[in-house]
Coordinates of C-alpha atoms in Angstrom, one line a residue:
M1 CA 41.8 17.0 38.0
G2 CA 38.9 19.6 38.6
A3 CA 38.8 20.3 34.9
Q4 CA 38.4 16.6 34.1
L5 CA 35.5 16.2 36.5
R6 CA 33.8 19.3 34.8
V7 CA 34.2 17.6 31.4
Y8 CA 32.5 14.4 32.7
K9 CA 29.6 16.4 34.2
R10 CA 29.1 18.3 31.1
R11 CA 29.0 15.2 28.9
I12 CA 26.6 13.6 31.4
R13 CA 24.2 16.6 31.1
A14 CA 24.4 16.4 27.3
V15 CA 23.7 12.6 27.1
T16 CA 20.9 13.0 29.6
A17 CA 19.3 15.7 27.4
T18 CA 19.7 13.4 24.3
K19 CA 18.1 10.5 26.2
K20 CA 15.0 12.6 26.9
I21 CA 14.7 13.3 23.2
T22 CA 15.0 9.7 22.1
K23 CA 12.6 8.5 24.8
A24 CA 10.0 11.0 23.6
M25 CA 10.5 10.0 20.0
E26 CA 10.1 6.3 21.0
M27 CA 6.8 7.1 22.7
I28 CA 5.6 9.1 19.7
A29 CA 6.5 6.4 17.2
A30 CA 4.8 3.6 19.5
S31 CA 1.5 5.7 19.6
R32 CA 1.6 6.1 15.8
I33 CA 2.1 2.4 15.1
V34 CA -1.3 1.6 16.4
K35 CA -3.1 4.2 14.1
A36 CA -1.0 2.9 11.0
Q37 CA -2.0 -0.7 11.8
R38 CA -5.7 0.3 12.0
K39 CA -5.5 2.0 8.6
V40 CA -3.8 -1.0 7.1
A41 CA -6.5 -3.3 8.3
A42 CA -9.2 -0.9 7.1
S43 CA -7.7 -0.8 3.6
M44 CA -7.5 -4.6 3.1
P45 CA -11.3 -5.4 2.4
Y46 CA -11.5 -2.7 -0.4
A47 CA -8.2 -4.0 -2.0
T48 CA -9.4 -7.6 -1.7
E49 CA -12.7 -7.0 -3.3
L50 CA -11.3 -4.8 -6.1
T51 CA -8.8 -7.5 -6.9
R52 CA -11.6 -10.1 -7.0
A53 CA -13.7 -7.8 -9.3
V54 CA -10.7 -7.4 -11.7
T55 CA -10.2 -11.0 -11.7
A56 CA -13.7 -11.8 -12.4
V57 CA -13.8 -9.4 -15.4
A58 CA -10.5 -10.7 -16.8
T59 CA -11.4 -14.4 -16.5
G60 CA -15.0 -13.8 -17.8
S61 CA -13.9 -12.1 -21.0
N62 CA -11.3 -12.5 -23.7
T63 CA -10.5 -8.8 -23.8
K64 CA -6.7 -7.9 -24.1
H65 CA -6.0 -5.1 -21.7
A66 CA -2.8 -3.6 -20.1
L67 CA -4.2 -4.6 -16.8
T68 CA -4.0 -8.2 -17.4
T69 CA -2.3 -8.9 -20.7
E70 CA 1.3 -10.1 -20.7
V71 CA 3.6 -8.5 -23.3
E72 CA 5.5 -11.2 -25.2
Q73 CA 8.8 -9.5 -25.1
P74 CA 8.8 -6.7 -22.5
T75 CA 11.5 -4.1 -23.0
R76 CA 10.7 -1.4 -20.3
A77 CA 9.5 -1.5 -16.7
A78 CA 8.7 1.1 -14.1
V79 CA 9.8 0.5 -10.5
L80 CA 8.2 2.5 -7.6
L81 CA 10.3 2.7 -4.5
I82 CA 8.7 3.7 -1.2
T83 CA 11.2 5.1 1.4
S84 CA 10.8 7.6 4.3
D85 CA 10.9 11.3 4.5
R86 CA 12.8 11.3 7.9
G87 CA 15.7 9.4 9.3
L88 CA 16.3 8.0 12.7
A89 CA 14.5 4.7 11.8
G90 CA 17.5 2.2 11.7
G91 CA 17.7 0.4 8.4
Y92 CA 14.3 0.9 7.2
S93 CA 15.0 3.1 4.1
S94 CA 18.3 1.5 3.3
N95 CA 16.7 -2.0 3.2
A96 CA 14.1 -0.8 0.7
I97 CA 16.8 0.9 -1.4
K98 CA 18.9 -2.4 -1.4
Q99 CA 15.8 -4.3 -2.5
A100 CA 15.3 -1.8 -5.3
E101 CA 18.8 -2.2 -6.4
R102 CA 18.5 -6.0 -6.6
L103 CA 15.2 -5.7 -8.5
T104 CA 16.7 -3.2 -10.9
E105 CA 19.7 -5.3 -11.6
R106 CA 17.4 -8.4 -12.2
L107 CA 15.2 -6.5 -14.6
R108 CA 18.2 -5.1 -16.5
G109 CA 19.6 -8.6 -16.7
E110 CA 16.4 -9.6 -18.4
G111 CA 17.1 -7.0 -21.1
K112 CA 14.6 -4.3 -19.7
D113 CA 15.1 -0.6 -19.3
V114 CA 14.0 0.7 -16.0
D115 CA 12.3 3.8 -15.0
T116 CA 12.5 4.6 -11.3
Y117 CA 9.8 6.4 -9.4
I118 CA 10.5 7.4 -5.7
V119 CA 8.4 8.2 -2.7
G120 CA 10.3 9.7 0.3
R121 CA 13.1 12.1 0.7
K122 CA 15.6 9.3 1.7
G123 CA 15.3 7.5 -1.6
V124 CA 15.4 10.8 -3.6
A125 CA 18.6 11.9 -1.7
Y126 CA 20.2 8.4 -2.4
Y127 CA 19.6 8.6 -6.2
G128 CA 20.3 12.4 -6.3
F129 CA 23.6 11.9 -4.6
R130 CA 24.6 9.3 -7.1
E131 CA 23.2 11.4 -10.0
R132 CA 20.9 8.7 -11.2
K133 CA 17.9 9.6 -13.3
V134 CA 14.5 9.4 -11.6
A135 CA 11.3 9.5 -13.6
D136 CA 9.3 11.2 -10.9
S137 CA 9.2 11.6 -7.1
W138 CA 7.0 12.5 -4.2
T139 CA 7.8 13.6 -0.6
G140 CA 6.1 14.9 2.5
F141 CA 3.5 12.3 3.4
T142 CA 5.4 9.0 4.2
D143 CA 4.6 8.9 7.9
S144 CA 0.9 9.4 7.5
P145 CA -0.2 8.9 3.8
A146 CA -3.7 9.6 2.6
Y147 CA -5.7 8.1 -0.3
A148 CA -5.2 11.4 -2.2
D149 CA -1.4 10.8 -1.9
A150 CA -1.8 7.4 -3.5
K151 CA -3.9 8.8 -6.3
R152 CA -1.2 11.4 -7.0
V153 CA 1.5 8.8 -7.1
A154 CA -0.6 6.4 -9.3
G155 CA -1.3 9.1 -12.0
P156 CA 2.1 9.0 -13.8
L157 CA 2.3 5.2 -13.5
I158 CA -1.1 4.6 -15.0
E159 CA -0.2 7.0 -17.8
A160 CA 3.1 5.1 -18.4
I161 CA 1.4 1.6 -18.4
E162 CA -1.3 2.9 -20.9
L163 CA 1.3 4.3 -23.3
D164 CA 3.4 2.3 -25.9
T165 CA 7.0 1.9 -25.2
A166 CA 7.9 3.8 -28.3
E167 CA 6.0 6.8 -26.8
G168 CA 7.7 6.6 -23.4
G169 CA 5.4 3.9 -21.8
V170 CA 6.3 0.7 -19.9
D171 CA 5.4 -2.9 -20.2
E172 CA 5.5 -3.7 -16.5
L173 CA 5.0 -1.8 -13.2
H174 CA 6.8 -3.1 -10.0
I175 CA 6.6 -1.8 -6.5
I176 CA 9.1 -1.9 -3.6
Y177 CA 7.8 -1.3 -0.1
T178 CA 8.3 -2.5 3.6
E179 CA 5.9 -5.1 4.7
F180 CA 4.7 -4.8 8.3
V181 CA 4.8 -8.3 9.8
S182 CA 5.0 -7.4 13.5
M183 CA 6.3 -4.9 15.9
M184 CA 9.8 -6.4 15.7
T185 CA 9.8 -7.6 12.1
Q186 CA 9.4 -5.6 9.0
N187 CA 10.6 -6.8 5.5
A188 CA 11.4 -5.0 2.4
V189 CA 9.6 -6.7 -0.4
D190 CA 9.0 -6.2 -4.1
G191 CA 6.1 -7.3 -6.3
R192 CA 4.7 -6.7 -9.7
M193 CA 1.5 -4.7 -9.9
L194 CA 0.9 -4.8 -13.6
P195 CA 0.2 -6.8 -15.7
L196 CA -1.9 -8.5 -13.0
S197 CA -1.2 -12.3 -12.6
L198 CA -4.6 -13.9 -12.4
E199 CA -3.2 -16.9 -10.6
E200 CA -1.7 -14.8 -7.9
A201 CA -4.8 -12.6 -7.6
E202 CA -7.0 -15.6 -7.2
G203 CA -4.7 -16.9 -4.5
E204 CA -4.9 -13.6 -2.6
T205 CA -8.6 -13.3 -2.8
G206 CA -9.3 -17.0 -2.0
T207 CA -11.0 -17.5 -5.4
G208 CA -10.1 -19.9 -8.2
T209 CA -10.4 -23.2 -6.1
K210 CA -9.4 -26.2 -8.2
G211 CA -12.6 -27.8 -9.9
E212 CA -14.7 -24.7 -9.0
I213 CA -17.3 -23.7 -11.6
R214 CA -16.8 -20.1 -12.7
P215 CA -19.8 -17.9 -13.2
L216 CA -20.6 -16.3 -16.6
F217 CA -20.7 -12.5 -16.8
D218 CA -22.3 -9.9 -19.0
F219 CA -20.5 -6.6 -19.2
E220 CA -22.1 -3.2 -19.8
P221 CA -21.0 -1.3 -21.9
S222 CA -18.1 -3.8 -22.5
A223 CA -15.4 -5.7 -20.7
E224 CA -12.7 -3.4 -22.0
D225 CA -14.6 -0.3 -20.6
V226 CA -14.9 -2.0 -17.3
L227 CA -11.3 -2.8 -17.1
D228 CA -10.5 0.8 -18.1
A229 CA -12.6 2.1 -15.2
L230 CA -11.0 -0.6 -12.7
L231 CA -7.4 0.0 -13.8
P232 CA -6.8 3.3 -11.9
R233 CA -8.7 2.1 -8.9
Y234 CA -6.7 -1.1 -8.7
V235 CA -3.3 0.7 -9.0
E236 CA -4.3 3.3 -6.4
S237 CA -5.5 0.7 -4.0
R238 CA -2.3 -1.3 -4.3
I239 CA -0.1 1.8 -3.8
Y240 CA -2.2 3.0 -0.9
N241 CA -2.0 -0.2 0.9
A242 CA 1.8 -0.3 0.2
L243 CA 2.2 3.3 1.6
L244 CA 0.2 2.3 4.7
Q245 CA 2.3 -0.7 5.5
S246 CA 5.4 1.2 4.8
A247 CA 4.2 3.9 7.3
A248 CA 3.5 1.3 9.9
S249 CA 7.0 -0.2 9.3
E250 CA 8.7 3.1 9.5
H251 CA 7.1 3.8 12.9
A252 CA 8.0 0.4 14.2
A253 CA 11.6 0.7 13.0
R254 CA 12.0 4.2 14.5
R255 CA 10.5 3.0 17.8
R256 CA 13.0 0.2 17.8
A257 CA 15.9 2.5 16.9
M258 CA 15.0 5.1 19.4
K259 CA 14.6 2.4 22.2
S260 CA 18.1 1.3 21.4
A261 CA 19.4 4.8 21.5
T262 CA 17.7 5.5 24.9
D263 CA 19.2 2.3 26.3
N264 CA 22.7 3.2 24.9
A265 CA 22.4 6.7 26.4
G266 CA 21.5 5.2 29.9
D267 CA 24.5 2.9 29.7
L268 CA 26.7 5.8 28.6
I269 CA 25.4 7.9 31.6
K270 CA 26.3 5.1 34.1
S271 CA 29.8 4.8 32.5
L272 CA 30.4 8.5 32.6
S273 CA 29.1 8.6 36.2
R274 CA 31.5 6.0 37.3
L275 CA 34.4 7.9 35.7
A276 CA 33.2 11.2 37.3
N277 CA 33.0 9.5 40.7
A278 CA 36.5 8.2 40.2
A279 CA 37.8 11.6 39.2
R280 CA 36.1 13.2 42.2
Q281 CA 37.5 10.5 44.5
A282 CA 40.9 11.0 43.1
E283 CA 40.6 14.8 43.6
I284 CA 39.5 14.4 47.2
T285 CA 42.3 12.0 47.8
Q286 CA 44.8 14.5 46.3
E287 CA 43.3 17.3 48.4
I288 CA 43.7 15.2 51.6
S289 CA 47.3 14.3 50.7
E290 CA 48.0 18.0 50.1
I291 CA 46.5 18.9 53.5
V292 CA 48.4 16.2 55.4
G293 CA 51.6 17.1 53.5
G294 CA 51.0 20.8 54.5
A295 CA 50.3 19.9 58.2
S296 CA 53.4 17.7 58.3
A297 CA 55.6 20.6 56.8
M298 CA 54.1 23.0 59.3
A299 CA 54.9 20.5 62.3
D300 CA 58.4 20.1 61.1
A301 CA 59.0 23.9 60.7
T302 CA 57.6 24.4 64.3
A303 CA 59.7 21.7 65.7
G304 CA 62.8 23.3 64.1
S305 CA 62.0 26.7 65.5
D306 CA 61.6 25.4 69.1
K307 CA 65.2 24.0 68.9

């Protein structure tokens, strides 16, 4: 019985140590969510104005450009998947991967070849374990991305959209990331970055109201040159905003997962404490029984010797 009590006490100490770790991780994640939310809010005005500028150039000229021109029969698409570098975040990465699987299946159903680009070690490990080809990958910055990271990710994607499909280029560029809705809700979403849908862009920026008279523009040196200059900025800003939203979502998912782990550890400690108390009570009862039995035996032996 004493051995069983020692086992319970050892397990209680181990679970208590784990609870301290998960509680600390919960508090760290909660503190980082606020910073990530501020970065998301700060990036929105630039992204909105940049999209408005691209829309103005595209609607104010007849120039055909990879940024805005739809390919009649697209045959190849690039998909950028954003996951996390670290685990302990619940279903954050797995939800994004499932969304990517659905998007890839849909694109292939439309007769398009898919080149996959991945951000985050979890996504890289998933595709590597299944021996699936990955065009390029980046790791090491998912919990706190900088604009330089977005530029590094955007480089190969811009190069792919500018090349012909015969030379290894793509006709479309899609992105999968986790949208931060609230502290309790984060949704894995996908969207097409390129070619830019002017109707969607006008809806996002609040322009293009029905019956609105559009202004006329003169472009220097040309509309095509302006779009060439805006293309990398637009892709970089979209990727940067997606990285920031994914980072905020990752911290929120980790905080929620660590809170659940902390609560479960507390419940397990209570359960083990009850079992330990029961074992200790049983041990005490057994010791009392042994003492009473021994005293009884001594009394009987003494009574026998007196006779």
